[in-house]
Short mmCIF file of C-alpha atoms and ligand atoms in Angstrom, two decimals:
data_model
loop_
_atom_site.label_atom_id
_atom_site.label_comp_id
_atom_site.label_asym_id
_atom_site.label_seq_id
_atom_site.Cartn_x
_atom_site.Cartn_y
_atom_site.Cartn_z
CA UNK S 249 123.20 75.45 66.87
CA UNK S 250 120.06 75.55 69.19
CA UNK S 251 119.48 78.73 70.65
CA UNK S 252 120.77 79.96 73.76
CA UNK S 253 117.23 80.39 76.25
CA UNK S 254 117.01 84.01 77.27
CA UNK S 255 117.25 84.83 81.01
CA UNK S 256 114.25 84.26 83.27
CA UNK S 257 113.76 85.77 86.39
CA UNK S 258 111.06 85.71 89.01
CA UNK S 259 109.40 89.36 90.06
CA UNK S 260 107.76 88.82 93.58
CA UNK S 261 105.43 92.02 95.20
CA UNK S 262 104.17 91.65 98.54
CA UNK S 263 101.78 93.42 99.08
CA UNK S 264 99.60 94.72 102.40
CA UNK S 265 96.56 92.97 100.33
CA UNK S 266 97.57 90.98 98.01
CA UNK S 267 100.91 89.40 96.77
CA UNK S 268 102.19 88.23 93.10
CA UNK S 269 104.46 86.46 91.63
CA UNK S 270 105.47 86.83 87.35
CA UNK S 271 108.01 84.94 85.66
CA UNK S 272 109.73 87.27 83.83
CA UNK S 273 112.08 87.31 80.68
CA UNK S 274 115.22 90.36 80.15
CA UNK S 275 112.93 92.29 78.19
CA UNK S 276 110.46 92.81 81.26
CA UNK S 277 107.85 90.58 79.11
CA UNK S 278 105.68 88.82 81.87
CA UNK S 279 105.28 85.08 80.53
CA UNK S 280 103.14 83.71 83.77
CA UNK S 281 101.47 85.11 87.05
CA UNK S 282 100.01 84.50 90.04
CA UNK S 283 98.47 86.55 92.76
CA UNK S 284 96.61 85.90 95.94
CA UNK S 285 95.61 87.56 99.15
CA UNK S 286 98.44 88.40 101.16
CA UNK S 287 98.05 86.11 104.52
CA UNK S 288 98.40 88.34 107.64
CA UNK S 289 97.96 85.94 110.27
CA UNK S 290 101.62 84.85 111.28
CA UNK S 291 104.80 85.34 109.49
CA UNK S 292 105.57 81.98 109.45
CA UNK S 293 102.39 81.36 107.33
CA UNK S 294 102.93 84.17 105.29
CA UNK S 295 106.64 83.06 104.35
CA UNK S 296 105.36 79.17 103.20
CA UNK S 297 102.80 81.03 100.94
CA UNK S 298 105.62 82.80 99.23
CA UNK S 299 107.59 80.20 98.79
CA UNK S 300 104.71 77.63 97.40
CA UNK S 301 104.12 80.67 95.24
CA UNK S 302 107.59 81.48 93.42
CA UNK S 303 107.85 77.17 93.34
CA UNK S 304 104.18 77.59 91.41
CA UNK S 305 105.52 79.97 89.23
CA UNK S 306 108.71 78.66 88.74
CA UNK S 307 107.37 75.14 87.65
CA UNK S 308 105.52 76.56 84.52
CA UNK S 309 109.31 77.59 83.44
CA UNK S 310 110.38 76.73 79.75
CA UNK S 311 113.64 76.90 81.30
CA UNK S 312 115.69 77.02 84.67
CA UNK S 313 114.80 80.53 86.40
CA UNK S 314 117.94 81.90 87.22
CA UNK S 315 116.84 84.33 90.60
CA UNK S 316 114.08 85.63 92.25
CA UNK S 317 113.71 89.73 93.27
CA UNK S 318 111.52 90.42 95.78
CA UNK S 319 110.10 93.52 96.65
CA UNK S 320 108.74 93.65 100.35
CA UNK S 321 106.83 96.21 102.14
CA UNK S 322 109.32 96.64 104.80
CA UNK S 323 112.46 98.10 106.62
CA UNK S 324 115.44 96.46 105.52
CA UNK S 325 118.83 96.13 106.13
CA UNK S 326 120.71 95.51 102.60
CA UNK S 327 123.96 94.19 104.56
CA UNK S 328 122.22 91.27 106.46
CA UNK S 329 119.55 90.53 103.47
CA UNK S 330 116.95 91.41 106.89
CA UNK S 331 113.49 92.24 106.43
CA UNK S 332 113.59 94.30 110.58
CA UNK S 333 110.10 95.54 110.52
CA UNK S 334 107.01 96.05 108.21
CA UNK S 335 104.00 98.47 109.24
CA UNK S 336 101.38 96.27 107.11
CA UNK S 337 102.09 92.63 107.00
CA UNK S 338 103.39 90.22 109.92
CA UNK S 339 107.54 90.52 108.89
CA UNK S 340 110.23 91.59 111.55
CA UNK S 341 113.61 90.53 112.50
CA UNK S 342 113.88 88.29 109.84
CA UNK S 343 116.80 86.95 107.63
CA UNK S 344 114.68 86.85 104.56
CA UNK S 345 117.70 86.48 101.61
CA UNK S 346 118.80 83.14 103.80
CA UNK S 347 115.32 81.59 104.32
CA UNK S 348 114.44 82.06 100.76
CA UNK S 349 117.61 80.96 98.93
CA UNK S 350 117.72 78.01 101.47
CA UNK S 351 114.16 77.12 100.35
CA UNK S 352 113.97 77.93 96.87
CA UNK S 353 118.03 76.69 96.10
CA UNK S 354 118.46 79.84 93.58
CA UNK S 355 119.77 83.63 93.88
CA UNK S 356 117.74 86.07 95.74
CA UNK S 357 117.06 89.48 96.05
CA UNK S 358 115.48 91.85 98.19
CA UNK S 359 114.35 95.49 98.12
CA UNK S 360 111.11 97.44 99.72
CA UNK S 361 107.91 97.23 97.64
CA UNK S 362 107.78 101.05 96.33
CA UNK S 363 111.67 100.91 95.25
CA UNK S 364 111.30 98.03 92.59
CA UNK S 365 108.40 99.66 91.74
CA UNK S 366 110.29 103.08 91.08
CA UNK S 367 112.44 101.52 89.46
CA UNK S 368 110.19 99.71 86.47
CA UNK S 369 108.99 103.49 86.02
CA UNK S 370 112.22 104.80 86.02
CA UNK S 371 113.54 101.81 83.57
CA UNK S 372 110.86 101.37 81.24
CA UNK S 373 107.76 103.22 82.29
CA UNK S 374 106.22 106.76 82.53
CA UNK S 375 109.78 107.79 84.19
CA UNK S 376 111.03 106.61 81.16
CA UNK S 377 114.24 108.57 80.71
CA UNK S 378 114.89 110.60 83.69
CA UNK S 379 117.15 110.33 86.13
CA UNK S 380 115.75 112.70 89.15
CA UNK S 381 112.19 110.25 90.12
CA UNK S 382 110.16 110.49 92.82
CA UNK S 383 107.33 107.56 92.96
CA UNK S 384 104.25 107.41 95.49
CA UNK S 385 102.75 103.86 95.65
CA UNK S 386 98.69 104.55 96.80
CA UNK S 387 97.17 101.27 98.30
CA UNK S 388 96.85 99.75 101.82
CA UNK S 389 100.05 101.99 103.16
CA UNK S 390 101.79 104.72 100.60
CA UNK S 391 105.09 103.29 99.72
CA UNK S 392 108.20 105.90 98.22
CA UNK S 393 110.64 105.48 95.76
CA UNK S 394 113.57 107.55 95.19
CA UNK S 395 115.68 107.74 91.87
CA UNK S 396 118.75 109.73 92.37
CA UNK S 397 120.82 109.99 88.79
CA UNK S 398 119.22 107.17 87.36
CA UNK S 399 119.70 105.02 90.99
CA UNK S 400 117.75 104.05 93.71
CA UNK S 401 118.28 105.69 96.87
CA UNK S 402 118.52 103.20 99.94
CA UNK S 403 119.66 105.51 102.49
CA UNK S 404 122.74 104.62 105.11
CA UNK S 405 121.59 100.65 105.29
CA UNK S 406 118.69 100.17 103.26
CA UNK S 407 115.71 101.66 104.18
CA UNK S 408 115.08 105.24 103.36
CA UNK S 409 112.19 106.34 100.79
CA UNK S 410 109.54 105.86 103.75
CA UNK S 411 107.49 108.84 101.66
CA UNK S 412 103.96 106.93 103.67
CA UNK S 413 105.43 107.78 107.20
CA UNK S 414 106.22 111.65 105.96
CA UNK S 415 103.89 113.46 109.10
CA UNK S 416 101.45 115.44 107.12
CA UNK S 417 99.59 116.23 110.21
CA UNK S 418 101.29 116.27 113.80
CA UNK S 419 98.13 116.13 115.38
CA UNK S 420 96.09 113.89 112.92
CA UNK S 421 95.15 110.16 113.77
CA UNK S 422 97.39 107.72 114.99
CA UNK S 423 99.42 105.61 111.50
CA UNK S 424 98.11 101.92 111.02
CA UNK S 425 99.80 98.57 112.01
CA UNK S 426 103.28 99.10 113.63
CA UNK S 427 103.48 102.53 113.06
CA UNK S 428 103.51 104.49 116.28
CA UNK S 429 103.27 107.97 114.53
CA UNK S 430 100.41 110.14 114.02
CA UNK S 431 99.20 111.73 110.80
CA UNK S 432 101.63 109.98 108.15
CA UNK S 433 100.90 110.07 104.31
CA UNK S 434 99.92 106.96 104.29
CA UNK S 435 96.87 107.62 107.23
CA UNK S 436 95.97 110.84 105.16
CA UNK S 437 95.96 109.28 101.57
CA UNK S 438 95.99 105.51 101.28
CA UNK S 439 93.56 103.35 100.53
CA UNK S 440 92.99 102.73 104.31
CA UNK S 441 92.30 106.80 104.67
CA UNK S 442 89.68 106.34 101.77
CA UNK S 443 87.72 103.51 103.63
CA UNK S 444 87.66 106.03 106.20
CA UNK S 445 86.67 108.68 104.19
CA UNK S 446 83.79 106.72 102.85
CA UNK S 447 82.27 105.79 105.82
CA UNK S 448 82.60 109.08 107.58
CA UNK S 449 80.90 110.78 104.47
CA UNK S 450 78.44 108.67 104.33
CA UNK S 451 77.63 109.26 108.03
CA UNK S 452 77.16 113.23 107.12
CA UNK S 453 75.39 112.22 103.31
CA UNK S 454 73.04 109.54 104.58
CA UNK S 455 70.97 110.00 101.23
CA UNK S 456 73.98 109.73 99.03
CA UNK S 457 74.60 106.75 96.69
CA UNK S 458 77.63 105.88 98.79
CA UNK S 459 75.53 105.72 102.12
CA UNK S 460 73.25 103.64 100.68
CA UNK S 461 75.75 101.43 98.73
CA UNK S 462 77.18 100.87 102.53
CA UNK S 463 74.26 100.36 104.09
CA UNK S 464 73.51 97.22 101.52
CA UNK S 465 76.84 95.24 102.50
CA UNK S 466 79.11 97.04 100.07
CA UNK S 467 82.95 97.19 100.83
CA UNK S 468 83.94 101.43 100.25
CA UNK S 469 86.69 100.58 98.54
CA UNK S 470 88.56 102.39 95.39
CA UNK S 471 86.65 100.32 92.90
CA UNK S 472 82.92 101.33 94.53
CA UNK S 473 84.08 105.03 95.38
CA UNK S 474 85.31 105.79 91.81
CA UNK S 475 82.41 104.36 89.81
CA UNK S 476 79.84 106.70 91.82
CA UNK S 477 81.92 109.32 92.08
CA UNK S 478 82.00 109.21 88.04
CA UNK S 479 78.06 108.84 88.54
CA UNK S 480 78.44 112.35 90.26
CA UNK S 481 77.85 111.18 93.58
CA UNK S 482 78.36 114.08 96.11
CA UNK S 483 79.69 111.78 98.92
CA UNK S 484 82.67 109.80 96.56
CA UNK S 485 83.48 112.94 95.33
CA UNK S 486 84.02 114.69 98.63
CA UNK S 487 86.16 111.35 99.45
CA UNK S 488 88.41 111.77 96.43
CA UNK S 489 88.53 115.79 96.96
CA UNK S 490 90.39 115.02 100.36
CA UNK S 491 92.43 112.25 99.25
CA UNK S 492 93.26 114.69 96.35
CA UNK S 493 94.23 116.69 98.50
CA UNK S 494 96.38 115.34 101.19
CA UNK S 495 98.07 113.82 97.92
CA UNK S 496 98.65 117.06 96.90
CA UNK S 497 100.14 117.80 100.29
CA UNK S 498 102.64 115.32 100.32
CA UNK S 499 103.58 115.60 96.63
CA UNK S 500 104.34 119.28 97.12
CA UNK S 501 106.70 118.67 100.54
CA UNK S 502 108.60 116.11 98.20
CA UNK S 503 108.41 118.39 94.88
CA UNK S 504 110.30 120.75 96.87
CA UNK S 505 112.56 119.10 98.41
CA UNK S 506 113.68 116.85 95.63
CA UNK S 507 112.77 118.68 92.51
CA UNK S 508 112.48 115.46 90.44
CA UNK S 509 111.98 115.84 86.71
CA UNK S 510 108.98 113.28 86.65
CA UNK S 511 106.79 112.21 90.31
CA UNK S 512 105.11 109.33 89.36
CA UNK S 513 101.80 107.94 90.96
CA UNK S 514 101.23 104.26 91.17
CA UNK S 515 99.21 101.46 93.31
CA UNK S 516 95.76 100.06 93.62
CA UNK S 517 94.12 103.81 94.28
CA UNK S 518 95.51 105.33 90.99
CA UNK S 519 92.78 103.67 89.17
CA UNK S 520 90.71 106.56 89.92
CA UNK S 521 93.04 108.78 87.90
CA UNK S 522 92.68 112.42 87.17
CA UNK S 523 90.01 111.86 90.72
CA UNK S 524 93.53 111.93 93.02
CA UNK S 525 95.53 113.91 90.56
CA UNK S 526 93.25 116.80 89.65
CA UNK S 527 93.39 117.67 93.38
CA UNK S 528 96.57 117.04 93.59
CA UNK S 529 97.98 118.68 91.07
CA UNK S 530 96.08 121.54 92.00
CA UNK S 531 97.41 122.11 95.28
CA UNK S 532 100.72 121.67 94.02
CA UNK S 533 100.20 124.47 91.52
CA UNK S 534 98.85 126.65 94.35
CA UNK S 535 101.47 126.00 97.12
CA UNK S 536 104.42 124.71 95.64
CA UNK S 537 107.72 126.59 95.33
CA UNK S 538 108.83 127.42 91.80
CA UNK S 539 110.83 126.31 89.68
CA UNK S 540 110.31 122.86 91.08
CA UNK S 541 106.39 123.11 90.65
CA UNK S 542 106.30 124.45 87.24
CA UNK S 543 109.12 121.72 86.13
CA UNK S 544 107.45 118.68 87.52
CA UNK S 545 105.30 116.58 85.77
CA UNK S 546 103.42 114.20 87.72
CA UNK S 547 102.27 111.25 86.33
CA UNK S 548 100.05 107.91 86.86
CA UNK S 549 102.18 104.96 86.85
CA UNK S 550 102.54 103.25 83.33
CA UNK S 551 102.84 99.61 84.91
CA UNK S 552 99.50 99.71 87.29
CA UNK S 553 99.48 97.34 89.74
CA UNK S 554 102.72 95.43 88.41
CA UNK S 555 105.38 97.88 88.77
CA UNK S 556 106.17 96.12 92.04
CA UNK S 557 106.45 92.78 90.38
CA UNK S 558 108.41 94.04 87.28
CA UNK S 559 110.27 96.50 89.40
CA UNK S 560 112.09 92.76 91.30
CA UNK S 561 112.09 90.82 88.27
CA UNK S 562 114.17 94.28 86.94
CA UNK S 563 116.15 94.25 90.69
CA UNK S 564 117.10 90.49 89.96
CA UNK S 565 118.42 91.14 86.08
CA UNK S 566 120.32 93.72 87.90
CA UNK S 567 122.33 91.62 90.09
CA UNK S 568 122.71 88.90 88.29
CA UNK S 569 124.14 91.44 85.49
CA UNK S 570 126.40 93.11 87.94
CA UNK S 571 127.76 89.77 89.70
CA UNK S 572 128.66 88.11 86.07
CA UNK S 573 130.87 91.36 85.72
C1 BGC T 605 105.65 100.63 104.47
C2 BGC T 605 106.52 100.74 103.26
C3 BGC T 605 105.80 100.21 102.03
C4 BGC T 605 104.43 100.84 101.90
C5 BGC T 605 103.64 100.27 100.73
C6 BGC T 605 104.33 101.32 104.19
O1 BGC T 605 103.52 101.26 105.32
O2 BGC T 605 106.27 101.23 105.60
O3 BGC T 605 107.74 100.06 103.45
O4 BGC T 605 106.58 100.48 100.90
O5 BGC T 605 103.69 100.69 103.09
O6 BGC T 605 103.52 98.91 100.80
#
């Protein structure tokens, strides 16, 4: 008797930079990917490069993908399958589920960006196990996940967990793209706050490594910042110290209001490691309320930069699993 082929599934991350696309089999085992630069001109553009992607992807099949979960850096409303606003890419008031099942003739599924990706931790990654989660996605915005006993929270229609737009500072600078809030997370400690960062320390070290790194072209981004702050250079360090530390500030708000058993740290800006959570963890241990600081152990993400993809490849096994019963 041939064998029956396992399920595959499509796990689709936008992202504010880029975007990717895995084909993915029940045991989370990625068999192809692709990734590009997210397109930010129009929506309409960016919506045909999704879809030519998850067709790309979806050709290289060794058999018929059965859905595609996609996780989406937005607002949604669950009920309608809407994507109603994003703060980093060009998506509002649109039907998303509809368009995409009407162009890619297959089940689809939608949740934000940062809940998928909470939910590969919490299934199979450094969440493994327990039930009370809180995740922090670092990279062009800070996206939130939150795992309630053993379930994502999605708030009254869909789109709670916005841990980037917690205000950190009331009177701090105004939040990027359609955000019309000042001092978020996200404009404290993303990677958008480190660019910032870099170039205002480099202003005040003009001798440092990372002024003159600037001064030659170079783009102060996580990858430049954390291989000279490893060289010891004054300036990245003093960058990573404050994003360190406005990490620290948000983890400890959430620490005590949630007291999850694991807070897990993931995105593009986790690269630099124990440079964010030294800081962070720090500040937690200084101004956090026990028992919930003490208990906590906060973590860098297992998956890296694919929890978001694995995360809706895990979001699509989940409905399909739950619509057979
Ligand atoms: C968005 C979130 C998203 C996060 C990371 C934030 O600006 O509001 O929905 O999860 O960026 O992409």
């Amino acid at each position: 008797m041939a064998a029956v082929p396992e399920k595959l599934v499509i796990g689709f991350d936008l992202g504010g930079t880029n975007m990717a696309a895995g084909l993915v089999d029940a045991r989370l085992e990625v068999l192809e990917s692709l990734e590009m630069e997210t397109p930010t001109a129009s929506q309409e553009e960016l919506l045909s490069a999704i879809v030519s992607m998850v067709r790309d992807v979806s050709s290289r099949a060794p058999s018929p993908v059965s859905a595609v979960g996609f996780g989406i850096p937005s607002m949604i409303d669950q009920q309608h399958g809407r994507a109603v606003m994003s703060v980093n890419v060009p998506l509002a008031d649109c039907d998303f589920v509809d368009y995409m099942r009407s162009e890619l003739g297959m089940p689809v599924f939608i949740d934000n960006d940062a809940n998928v990706a909470a939910l590969a931790e919490a299934r199979a990654g450094a969440a493994l196990g327990a039930s009370e989660v809180i995740m922090i996605t670092m990279g062009t915005g800070i996206g939130g996940g939150i795992i309630i006993d053993g379930r994502v929270y999605r708030g009254f229609t869909g789109s709670a967990a916005e841990l980037g737009h917690m205000v950190i500072d009331a009177n701090g600078p105004r939040c990027q793209g359609s955000c019309e809030n000042y001092g978020c997370f996200e404009t404290m400690a993303s990677g958008t706050a480190l660019k910032r960062y870099a170039r205002e320390e480099a202003l005040s070290q003009p001798k440092s490594a990372l002024a003159q790194a600037l001064a030659s072209g170079e783009d102060p981004d996580g990858a430049l910042l954390t291989s000279l702050a490893l060289e010891g250079d004054p300036a990245s360090l003093a960058v990573y110290e404050k994003i360190g530390f406005y990490t620290g500030v948000g983890i400890t708000s959430l620490v005590n209001i949630f007291n999850p058993e694991v807070f897990v740290v993931g995105g593009g800006l986790i690269k630099a490691g124990e440079l964010i959570l030294g800081p962070a963890r720090k500040l937690l241990m200084e101004r956090g309320l026990r028992p919930n600081r003490d208990l906590v152990r906060v973590v860098p993400a297992k998956f890296g930069a694919d929890a978001g993809m694995l995360g809706a490849a895990c979001l699509a096994l989940d409905e399909l699993a739950a619509t057979v019963q």
